[in-house]
Amino acid sequence: MTIFRGSRCDVAYSVPKLANYSAEALEKASSELLAALEKEGAAVANESDWKSFRDRWMARKNGVLTQINDIWLKAAPKDAKREVGQRVNELKKRVEGSVNKAESVYKTSSSATEKSLSSDRLDITLPGIRRPLGAEHPIIKTMNEIVSVFRNLGYSVEEGPEIETDYYNFEALNFPPNHPARDTQDTLFIAGQESKPLRERLLLRTHTSPVQIRSMEKMKPPLRVVCPGKVHRNDAPDATHSPIFHQIEGLAVDTNITICDLKGTLDHAMKALFGSSVKTRFYPSFFPFTEPSADVQISCIFCGGKGYRDGGRCPNCKGGGWIELLGCGMVDPNVYAFVDYDSKKVSGFAFGMGVERIAILKYGVDDIQLFFQGDVRFLEQFG
Ligand code: PHE
């Protein structure tokens, strides 16, 4: 038997005339029709198959059901009409049932194919997508560590602008105009400001010390602040210099603060950062805004302060046993005059340290440029 596939070329089942209206003849004709129905229904695979199938069997005009109605029932003699009518009704139900079934079968099987296709797109043998965890930048990490040492001593954190005026960066810190101390800081000035008074001219701050002034303008004593931030100097980049680097400033002002407080505080901070066996040494120095001033040195953490290791001169301290780390001093009374503090009543100390320098020592980094190049192979080691 030819299977109907919705194509007009196939030789399809067609409704025969009934030779007679005997029970056998009806039975035979019905079962041929049902066999055709089943075959054609089973061949439905998609929506367009199904529509042709439905129309062929159920279309009012010339569908198989209409045909059996015309050819079998209407043509039946009176006495056979009842019997034929029942048959035709029965066949009608079977046809409707088959058409409905064919519809649900093609629908579920096509959505199953879709599902299996979409799951084929997931190749579970491919390696997964790695999402590496970020790491804190070693400079930020070191900054946070230093800040937390001082927070534990009761200091709060203050910040100031990176583009600063000459007044805050120099004048209020007791660097008078044209004073040679200004030359020690290779300043990057913003161009084209010659028409402004000197103190209003903008520059990239060369240190975090202007935040001392801004903090004292904002707050009355007693005061204990640390000020982390980025600073700039006109230095050519090499293994130990960078035009951008970071500092942490410290300032404590109260009644009766002495140089003993300064020494005790910094000695504690260095031990907290580099280990309790580290010693500190205060070496006379000069800054316009502190008097007296000192450079703080720590005993070399690589040779334990001996000056030699591995049978030779220690390359880190160059044999001296000490490493210079930060500047400090007692706040110069001239500075208090700029912020309306009474230098007869209060005293205080200040210090400033380079974050890169501390990170280089702590982590054994040999080139300051590594901090600014953004090479993940370097940075991920701090995760
Ligand atoms: N601002 C100084 C510098 O950058 C460091 C410093 C800060 C010194 C505070 C004394 C007190 O060199």
Coordinates of N, CA, C and O in Angstrom, one line a residue, residues 201-359:
R201 N 48.8 79.3 42.5 CA 49.1 78.4 41.3 C 49.0 77.0 41.6 O 49.4 76.5 42.7
L202 N 48.6 76.2 40.6 CA 48.4 74.8 40.8 C 49.6 74.0 40.4 O 50.3 74.3 39.5
L203 N 49.8 72.9 41.2 CA 50.9 71.9 40.9 C 50.4 70.5 41.3 O 49.4 70.4 41.9
L204 N 51.2 69.5 40.9 CA 50.9 68.2 41.4 C 51.6 68.1 42.7 O 52.8 68.3 42.8
R205 N 50.9 67.7 43.8 CA 51.5 67.8 45.1 C 52.7 66.9 45.1 O 52.7 65.8 44.5
T206 N 53.8 67.4 45.7 CA 55.1 66.7 45.7 C 55.2 65.8 47.0 O 56.1 65.0 47.1
H207 N 54.3 66.0 47.9 CA 54.2 65.2 49.1 C 52.8 65.2 49.7 O 52.0 66.0 49.3
T208 N 52.6 64.4 50.7 CA 51.2 64.4 51.4 C 51.2 65.5 52.5 O 50.1 65.6 53.1
S209 N 52.3 66.2 52.7 CA 52.3 67.1 53.8 C 51.2 68.2 53.7 O 50.8 68.7 54.8
P210 N 50.8 68.7 52.5 CA 49.7 69.7 52.5 C 48.4 69.2 53.2 O 47.7 70.0 53.7
V211 N 48.3 67.9 53.4 CA 47.1 67.4 54.1 C 47.2 67.7 55.6 O 46.2 67.8 56.3
Q212 N 48.4 67.9 56.1 CA 48.6 68.4 57.5 C 47.9 69.7 57.6 O 47.2 69.9 58.6
I213 N 48.2 70.6 56.7 CA 47.6 72.0 56.8 C 46.1 71.9 56.7 O 45.3 72.5 57.5
R214 N 45.6 71.1 55.7 CA 44.1 71.0 55.5 C 43.5 70.4 56.7 O 42.4 70.8 57.1
S215 N 44.1 69.4 57.3 CA 43.5 68.8 58.5 C 43.4 69.8 59.7 O 42.5 69.8 60.4
M216 N 44.5 70.6 59.9 CA 44.5 71.5 61.0 C 43.6 72.7 60.8 O 43.0 73.2 61.7
E217 N 43.3 73.0 59.5 CA 42.3 74.0 59.2 C 40.9 73.5 59.5 O 40.1 74.3 59.9
K218 N 40.8 72.2 59.3 CA 39.4 71.6 59.5 C 39.1 71.3 61.0 O 38.0 71.4 61.4
M219 N 40.2 70.9 61.7 CA 40.0 70.4 63.1 C 40.8 71.1 64.1 O 41.9 71.5 63.8
K220 N 40.2 71.2 65.3 CA 41.0 71.8 66.4 C 41.8 70.7 67.1 O 41.4 69.6 67.1
P221 N 42.9 71.1 67.8 CA 43.6 70.1 68.6 C 42.8 69.6 69.7 O 41.9 70.4 70.2
P222 N 43.0 68.4 70.2 CA 44.0 67.4 69.8 C 43.6 66.7 68.5 O 42.4 66.6 68.2
L223 N 44.7 66.3 67.8 CA 44.5 65.8 66.5 C 45.5 64.7 66.2 O 46.7 64.8 66.5
R224 N 45.0 63.6 65.7 CA 45.9 62.5 65.2 C 45.4 62.0 63.9 O 44.3 61.4 63.9
V225 N 46.1 62.2 62.8 CA 45.6 61.8 61.5 C 46.8 61.1 60.7 O 47.9 61.5 60.9
V226 N 46.4 60.2 59.9 CA 47.3 59.7 58.8 C 46.6 60.1 57.5 O 45.4 60.0 57.4
C227 N 47.4 60.4 56.5 CA 46.9 60.8 55.2 C 47.6 60.1 54.1 O 48.8 60.4 53.7
P228 N 47.0 59.0 53.6 CA 47.6 58.2 52.5 C 47.3 58.9 51.2 O 46.2 59.5 51.0
G229 N 48.2 58.8 50.2 CA 47.8 59.3 48.9 C 49.0 59.3 47.9 O 50.1 58.9 48.2
K230 N 48.6 59.7 46.7 CA 49.5 59.7 45.5 C 50.2 61.0 45.4 O 49.6 62.1 45.7
V231 N 51.5 61.0 45.1 CA 52.2 62.3 44.9 C 53.1 62.2 43.7 O 53.2 61.1 43.1
H232 N 53.5 63.3 43.2 CA 54.3 63.4 41.9 C 55.5 64.2 42.0 O 55.5 65.3 42.7
R233 N 56.6 63.7 41.4 CA 57.8 64.5 41.3 C 58.4 64.4 39.9 O 58.2 63.3 39.3
N234 N 59.1 65.4 39.4 CA 59.6 65.4 38.1 C 60.9 64.5 38.1 O 62.0 65.1 37.9
D235 N 60.8 63.2 38.4 CA 61.9 62.3 38.4 C 61.8 61.4 37.2 O 60.8 60.9 36.9
A236 N 63.0 61.2 36.5 CA 63.0 60.2 35.4 C 62.8 58.8 36.0 O 63.4 58.5 37.0
P237 N 61.9 58.0 35.4 CA 61.7 56.6 36.0 C 63.0 55.7 35.8 O 63.6 55.7 34.8
D238 N 63.3 55.1 36.9 CA 64.4 54.0 36.8 C 64.0 53.0 37.9 O 62.9 53.0 38.5
A239 N 64.9 52.1 38.3 CA 64.6 51.0 39.3 C 64.2 51.6 40.6 O 63.4 50.9 41.4
T240 N 64.6 52.8 41.0 CA 64.3 53.3 42.3 C 63.5 54.6 42.3 O 63.2 55.2 43.3
H241 N 63.2 55.2 41.1 CA 62.5 56.4 41.0 C 61.3 56.3 40.1 O 61.3 55.5 39.1
S242 N 60.2 57.0 40.4 CA 59.0 57.1 39.6 C 58.4 58.4 39.7 O 58.4 59.0 40.8
P243 N 57.9 59.0 38.6 CA 57.3 60.3 38.7 C 55.9 60.3 39.5 O 55.4 61.3 39.9
I244 N 55.4 59.1 39.7 CA 54.2 58.9 40.6 C 54.6 57.9 41.7 O 55.2 56.9 41.4
F245 N 54.3 58.3 42.9 CA 54.5 57.3 44.0 C 53.5 57.7 45.1 O 52.6 58.5 44.9
H246 N 53.6 57.0 46.2 CA 52.6 57.1 47.3 C 53.3 57.4 48.6 O 54.4 56.9 48.8
Q247 N 52.6 58.2 49.4 CA 53.2 58.5 50.7 C 52.0 58.3 51.8 O 50.9 58.4 51.4
I248 N 52.5 58.1 53.0 CA 51.5 58.2 54.1 C 52.1 59.3 55.1 O 53.2 59.1 55.5
E249 N 51.3 60.3 55.3 CA 51.7 61.3 56.2 C 51.1 61.0 57.6 O 50.0 60.4 57.7
G250 N 51.7 61.5 58.6 CA 51.2 61.3 59.9 C 51.3 62.7 60.7 O 52.3 63.4 60.4
L251 N 50.3 63.0 61.5 CA 50.4 64.2 62.3 C 49.7 64.0 63.6 O 48.5 63.5 63.6
A252 N 50.4 64.4 64.7 CA 49.7 64.3 66.0 C 50.0 65.7 66.7 O 51.1 66.1 66.8
V253 N 48.9 66.4 67.1 CA 49.1 67.6 67.8 C 48.2 67.6 69.0 O 47.0 67.2 69.0
D254 N 48.8 68.0 70.1 CA 48.1 67.9 71.4 C 48.9 68.8 72.4 O 49.9 69.4 72.0
T255 N 48.5 68.8 73.6 CA 49.4 69.5 74.6 C 50.5 68.6 75.1 O 50.2 67.4 75.2
N256 N 51.6 69.1 75.3 CA 52.7 68.3 75.8 C 53.2 67.1 75.0 O 53.6 66.1 75.5
I257 N 53.1 67.2 73.7 CA 53.7 66.2 72.9 C 55.2 66.5 72.7 O 55.6 67.6 72.4
T258 N 56.0 65.4 73.0 CA 57.4 65.6 72.9 C 58.0 64.7 71.9 O 57.4 63.8 71.3
I259 N 59.3 64.9 71.7 CA 60.0 64.0 70.7 C 60.1 62.6 71.2 O 60.2 61.7 70.3
C260 N 59.9 62.3 72.5 CA 59.8 60.9 73.0 C 58.6 60.3 72.4 O 58.6 59.1 72.0
D261 N 57.4 61.0 72.3 CA 56.2 60.4 71.7 C 56.5 60.1 70.2 O 56.1 59.0 69.7
L262 N 57.2 61.0 69.5 CA 57.5 60.7 68.1 C 58.3 59.5 68.0 O 58.0 58.6 67.2
K263 N 59.4 59.4 68.8 CA 60.3 58.2 68.7 C 59.5 56.9 69.1 O 59.7 55.9 68.4
G264 N 58.8 57.0 70.1 CA 58.0 55.8 70.6 C 57.0 55.3 69.5 O 56.9 54.1 69.2
T265 N 56.3 56.3 68.9 CA 55.3 56.0 68.0 C 55.9 55.3 66.7 O 55.5 54.3 66.3
L266 N 57.0 55.9 66.2 CA 57.6 55.4 65.0 C 58.3 54.1 65.2 O 58.3 53.2 64.4
D267 N 58.9 54.0 66.4 CA 59.6 52.7 66.7 C 58.5 51.6 66.8 O 58.7 50.5 66.2
H268 N 57.4 51.9 67.4 CA 56.3 50.9 67.4 C 55.8 50.5 66.0 O 55.7 49.3 65.7
A269 N 55.6 51.6 65.2 CA 55.1 51.3 63.8 C 56.1 50.5 63.0 O 55.7 49.6 62.3
M270 N 57.4 50.8 63.1 CA 58.3 50.0 62.3 C 58.4 48.5 62.8 O 58.5 47.6 62.0
K271 N 58.3 48.3 64.1 CA 58.2 46.9 64.6 C 57.0 46.2 64.1 O 57.0 45.0 63.8
A272 N 55.8 47.0 64.1 CA 54.6 46.4 63.6 C 54.7 46.0 62.2 O 54.1 45.0 61.7
L273 N 55.4 46.8 61.4 CA 55.5 46.5 59.9 C 56.5 45.5 59.6 O 56.4 44.7 58.6
F274 N 57.7 45.6 60.3 CA 58.8 44.7 59.8 C 59.2 43.6 60.8 O 60.1 42.9 60.6
G275 N 58.5 43.6 61.9 CA 58.9 42.5 62.9 C 59.5 43.1 64.2 O 60.2 44.2 64.1
S276 N 59.3 42.5 65.3 CA 59.6 43.1 66.6 C 61.1 43.2 66.8 O 61.6 43.9 67.7
S277 N 61.9 42.5 66.0 CA 63.4 42.6 66.2 C 64.0 43.8 65.6 O 65.2 44.0 65.7
V278 N 63.2 44.5 64.8 CA 63.8 45.7 64.1 C 64.1 46.8 65.0 O 63.3 47.1 65.9
K279 N 65.2 47.5 64.8 CA 65.6 48.6 65.7 C 65.4 49.9 64.8 O 65.5 49.8 63.6
T280 N 65.2 51.0 65.5 CA 65.1 52.3 64.8 C 66.2 53.2 65.2 O 66.7 53.2 66.4
R281 N 66.6 54.1 64.3 CA 67.6 55.1 64.6 C 67.2 56.5 64.0 O 66.7 56.5 62.9
F282 N 67.3 57.5 64.8 CA 66.9 58.9 64.3 C 68.1 59.7 63.9 O 69.0 59.9 64.8
Y283 N 68.2 60.1 62.7 CA 69.3 60.8 62.2 C 69.0 62.2 61.8 O 68.0 62.4 61.1
P284 N 69.8 63.2 62.3 CA 69.4 64.6 62.1 C 69.2 64.9 60.6 O 69.9 64.4 59.7
S285 N 68.2 65.7 60.3 CA 67.8 66.0 58.9 C 67.2 67.4 58.9 O 67.2 68.1 59.9
F286 N 66.7 67.8 57.7 CA 66.0 69.1 57.6 C 64.8 69.0 56.8 O 64.8 68.5 55.7
F287 N 63.7 69.6 57.4 CA 62.5 69.9 56.6 C 62.0 71.2 57.1 O 62.1 71.5 58.3
P288 N 61.5 72.1 56.2 CA 61.1 73.4 56.6 C 60.0 73.4 57.6 O 59.9 74.4 58.4
F289 N 59.2 72.4 57.6 CA 57.9 72.4 58.5 C 58.1 71.6 59.8 O 57.1 71.5 60.5
T290 N 59.3 71.1 60.0 CA 59.5 70.4 61.3 C 60.9 70.9 61.9 O 61.8 71.3 61.2
E291 N 60.9 71.0 63.2 CA 62.1 71.5 63.9 C 62.1 70.9 65.3 O 61.2 71.3 66.1
P292 N 63.0 70.1 65.7 CA 64.0 69.5 64.9 C 63.5 68.4 63.9 O 62.3 68.0 64.1
S293 N 64.2 68.1 62.9 CA 63.8 67.1 61.9 C 64.8 65.9 62.0 O 65.9 66.0 62.4
A294 N 64.2 64.8 61.5 CA 65.1 63.6 61.5 C 64.7 62.6 60.4 O 63.5 62.7 59.9
D295 N 65.7 61.9 59.9 CA 65.4 60.7 59.0 C 65.4 59.5 59.9 O 66.2 59.4 60.8
V296 N 64.4 58.6 59.7 CA 64.3 57.4 60.5 C 65.0 56.3 59.7 O 64.6 56.1 58.6
Q297 N 65.9 55.6 60.4 CA 66.5 54.4 59.8 C 66.0 53.2 60.5 O 65.8 53.3 61.8
I298 N 65.9 52.1 59.8 CA 65.6 50.8 60.6 C 66.8 49.9 60.4 O 67.5 50.0 59.3
S299 N 67.0 49.0 61.3 CA 68.1 48.1 61.2 C 67.8 47.2 60.0 O 66.6 46.8 59.7
C300 N 68.8 46.9 59.2 CA 68.6 46.2 57.9 C 67.9 44.9 58.1 O 68.4 44.0 58.9
I301 N 66.7 44.7 57.5 CA 65.9 43.5 57.7 C 66.5 42.3 56.9 O 66.1 41.2 57.1
F302 N 67.5 42.6 56.0 CA 68.0 41.5 55.2 C 69.2 40.8 55.9 O 69.5 39.7 55.8
C303 N 70.0 41.7 56.6 CA 71.2 41.1 57.3 C 71.1 41.2 58.8 O 72.1 41.0 59.5
G304 N 69.9 41.6 59.3 CA 69.7 41.7 60.7 C 70.6 42.9 61.3 O 70.9 42.9 62.5
G305 N 71.0 43.8 60.5 CA 71.7 45.0 61.0 C 73.2 44.8 61.0 O 74.0 45.7 61.4
K306 N 73.7 43.6 60.6 CA 75.1 43.3 60.7 C 75.9 44.0 59.6 O 77.1 44.2 59.7
G307 N 75.3 44.2 58.4 CA 76.0 44.8 57.3 C 76.6 43.8 56.4 O 77.1 44.2 55.3
Y308 N 76.6 42.5 56.7 CA 77.1 41.5 55.8 C 76.2 40.3 55.9 O 75.6 40.0 56.9
R309 N 76.2 39.6 54.8 CA 75.5 38.3 54.7 C 76.0 37.5 53.6 O 76.5 38.1 52.6
D310 N 75.8 36.2 53.6 CA 76.2 35.3 52.6 C 77.7 35.5 52.3 O 78.1 35.5 51.2
G311 N 78.5 35.7 53.3 CA 79.9 35.9 53.2 C 80.4 37.2 52.5 O 81.5 37.3 52.1
G312 N 79.5 38.1 52.4 CA 79.9 39.4 51.8 C 79.1 40.6 52.3 O 78.3 40.4 53.3
R313 N 79.4 41.7 51.7 CA 78.7 42.9 52.1 C 77.2 42.8 51.8 O 76.9 42.3 50.7
C314 N 76.3 43.2 52.7 CA 74.9 43.1 52.4 C 74.5 44.1 51.4 O 74.8 45.3 51.5
P315 N 74.0 43.7 50.2 CA 73.7 44.6 49.1 C 72.5 45.5 49.5 O 72.4 46.6 48.9
N316 N 71.7 45.2 50.4 CA 70.5 46.0 50.7 C 70.8 47.2 51.5 O 70.3 48.3 51.2
C317 N 71.7 47.1 52.5 CA 72.1 48.3 53.3 C 73.5 48.8 52.9 O 74.0 49.7 53.5
K318 N 74.0 48.1 51.9 CA 75.3 48.5 51.3 C 76.4 48.4 52.5 O 77.3 49.2 52.5
G319 N 76.2 47.5 53.4 CA 77.2 47.2 54.4 C 77.0 48.1 55.6 O 77.6 47.9 56.7
G320 N 76.1 49.1 55.6 CA 75.9 50.0 56.7 C 75.1 49.4 57.9 O 75.2 49.9 59.0
G321 N 74.3 48.4 57.6 CA 73.4 47.8 58.7 C 72.1 48.6 58.9 O 71.3 48.2 59.7
W322 N 72.0 49.8 58.3 CA 70.8 50.6 58.5 C 70.2 51.0 57.1 O 70.9 51.2 56.1
I323 N 68.8 51.1 57.1 CA 68.1 51.5 55.9 C 67.3 52.7 56.2 O 66.5 52.7 57.2
E324 N 67.5 53.8 55.4 CA 66.7 55.0 55.7 C 65.3 54.8 55.1 O 65.1 54.4 54.0
L325 N 64.3 55.2 55.9 CA 63.0 54.9 55.5 C 62.0 56.0 55.5 O 61.1 56.1 54.7
L326 N 62.1 57.0 56.4 CA 61.1 58.0 56.4 C 61.7 59.3 57.1 O 62.7 59.3 57.7
G327 N 60.9 60.4 56.8 CA 61.3 61.7 57.4 C 60.3 62.0 58.5 O 59.1 61.6 58.4
C328 N 60.8 62.8 59.5 CA 59.9 63.2 60.6 C 60.4 64.4 61.3 O 61.5 64.8 61.0
G329 N 59.7 64.8 62.3 CA 60.2 65.9 63.1 C 59.0 66.5 64.0 O 57.9 66.1 63.9
M330 N 59.4 67.4 64.8 CA 58.4 68.1 65.6 C 57.9 69.3 64.8 O 58.7 70.0 64.1
V331 N 56.6 69.4 64.8 CA 56.0 70.5 63.9 C 56.6 71.8 64.3 O 56.6 72.3 65.4
D332 N 57.1 72.5 63.2 CA 57.7 73.8 63.4 C 56.6 74.8 63.8 O 55.5 74.9 63.2
P333 N 56.9 75.6 64.9 CA 55.8 76.6 65.4 C 55.4 77.5 64.3 O 54.2 78.0 64.3
N334 N 56.2 77.8 63.3 CA 55.8 78.7 62.2 C 54.6 78.1 61.5 O 53.7 78.9 61.0
V335 N 54.5 76.8 61.4 CA 53.4 76.2 60.7 C 52.0 76.4 61.4 O 51.0 76.7 60.8
Y336 N 52.1 76.4 62.8 CA 50.8 76.6 63.5 C 50.3 78.0 63.2 O 49.0 78.2 63.3
A337 N 51.1 79.0 62.9 CA 50.7 80.3 62.7 C 49.8 80.3 61.4 O 48.8 81.1 61.3
F338 N 50.0 79.4 60.5 CA 49.2 79.4 59.2 C 47.8 78.8 59.5 O 46.9 79.0 58.7
V339 N 47.6 78.1 60.6 CA 46.4 77.4 60.7 C 45.7 77.9 62.0 O 44.7 77.2 62.5
D340 N 46.2 78.9 62.6 CA 45.5 79.5 63.8 C 45.5 78.5 65.0 O 44.6 78.5 65.8
Y341 N 46.6 77.8 65.1 CA 46.8 77.0 66.3 C 47.8 77.8 67.2 O 48.6 78.5 66.7
D342 N 47.6 77.7 68.5 CA 48.4 78.5 69.4 C 49.7 77.7 69.8 O 49.7 76.8 70.5
S343 N 50.8 78.2 69.2 CA 52.1 77.4 69.3 C 52.6 77.4 70.8 O 53.5 76.7 71.1
K344 N 52.0 78.3 71.6 CA 52.4 78.3 73.0 C 51.7 77.2 73.8 O 52.2 76.7 74.8
K345 N 50.6 76.8 73.3 CA 49.8 75.8 74.0 C 49.9 74.4 73.5 O 49.8 73.4 74.2
V346 N 50.1 74.3 72.2 CA 50.2 72.9 71.6 C 51.6 72.6 71.0 O 52.3 73.5 70.7
S347 N 51.8 71.3 71.0 CA 53.0 70.8 70.3 C 52.6 69.6 69.5 O 51.6 68.9 69.8
G348 N 53.5 69.2 68.6 CA 53.1 67.9 67.9 C 54.2 67.4 67.0 O 55.3 68.0 66.9
F349 N 54.0 66.3 66.4 CA 55.0 65.8 65.5 C 54.4 65.3 64.2 O 53.1 65.2 64.1
A350 N 55.2 65.2 63.2 CA 54.7 64.8 61.9 C 55.7 63.8 61.3 O 56.9 63.8 61.7
F351 N 55.2 63.0 60.4 CA 56.2 62.1 59.7 C 55.6 61.8 58.3 O 54.4 62.0 58.1
G352 N 56.4 61.4 57.4 CA 56.0 61.0 56.1 C 56.8 59.9 55.5 O 58.0 59.9 55.6
M353 N 56.1 58.9 55.0 CA 56.9 57.7 54.5 C 56.4 57.3 53.1 O 55.3 57.5 52.7
G354 N 57.4 56.8 52.3 CA 57.1 56.4 51.0 C 56.6 55.0 51.0 O 57.2 54.1 51.5
V355 N 55.4 54.8 50.4 CA 54.8 53.5 50.4 C 55.5 52.5 49.6 O 55.8 51.3 50.0
E356 N 55.9 52.9 48.4 CA 56.7 52.0 47.5 C 58.0 51.5 48.2 O 58.3 50.3 48.1
R357 N 58.6 52.4 48.8 CA 59.9 52.0 49.5 C 59.6 50.9 50.6 O 60.4 50.0 50.7
I358 N 58.6 51.1 51.3 CA 58.2 50.1 52.3 C 57.8 48.7 51.7 O 58.2 47.7 52.1
A359 N 57.0 48.8 50.6 CA 56.6 47.6 49.9 C 57.8 46.9 49.3 O 57.9 45.7 49.3

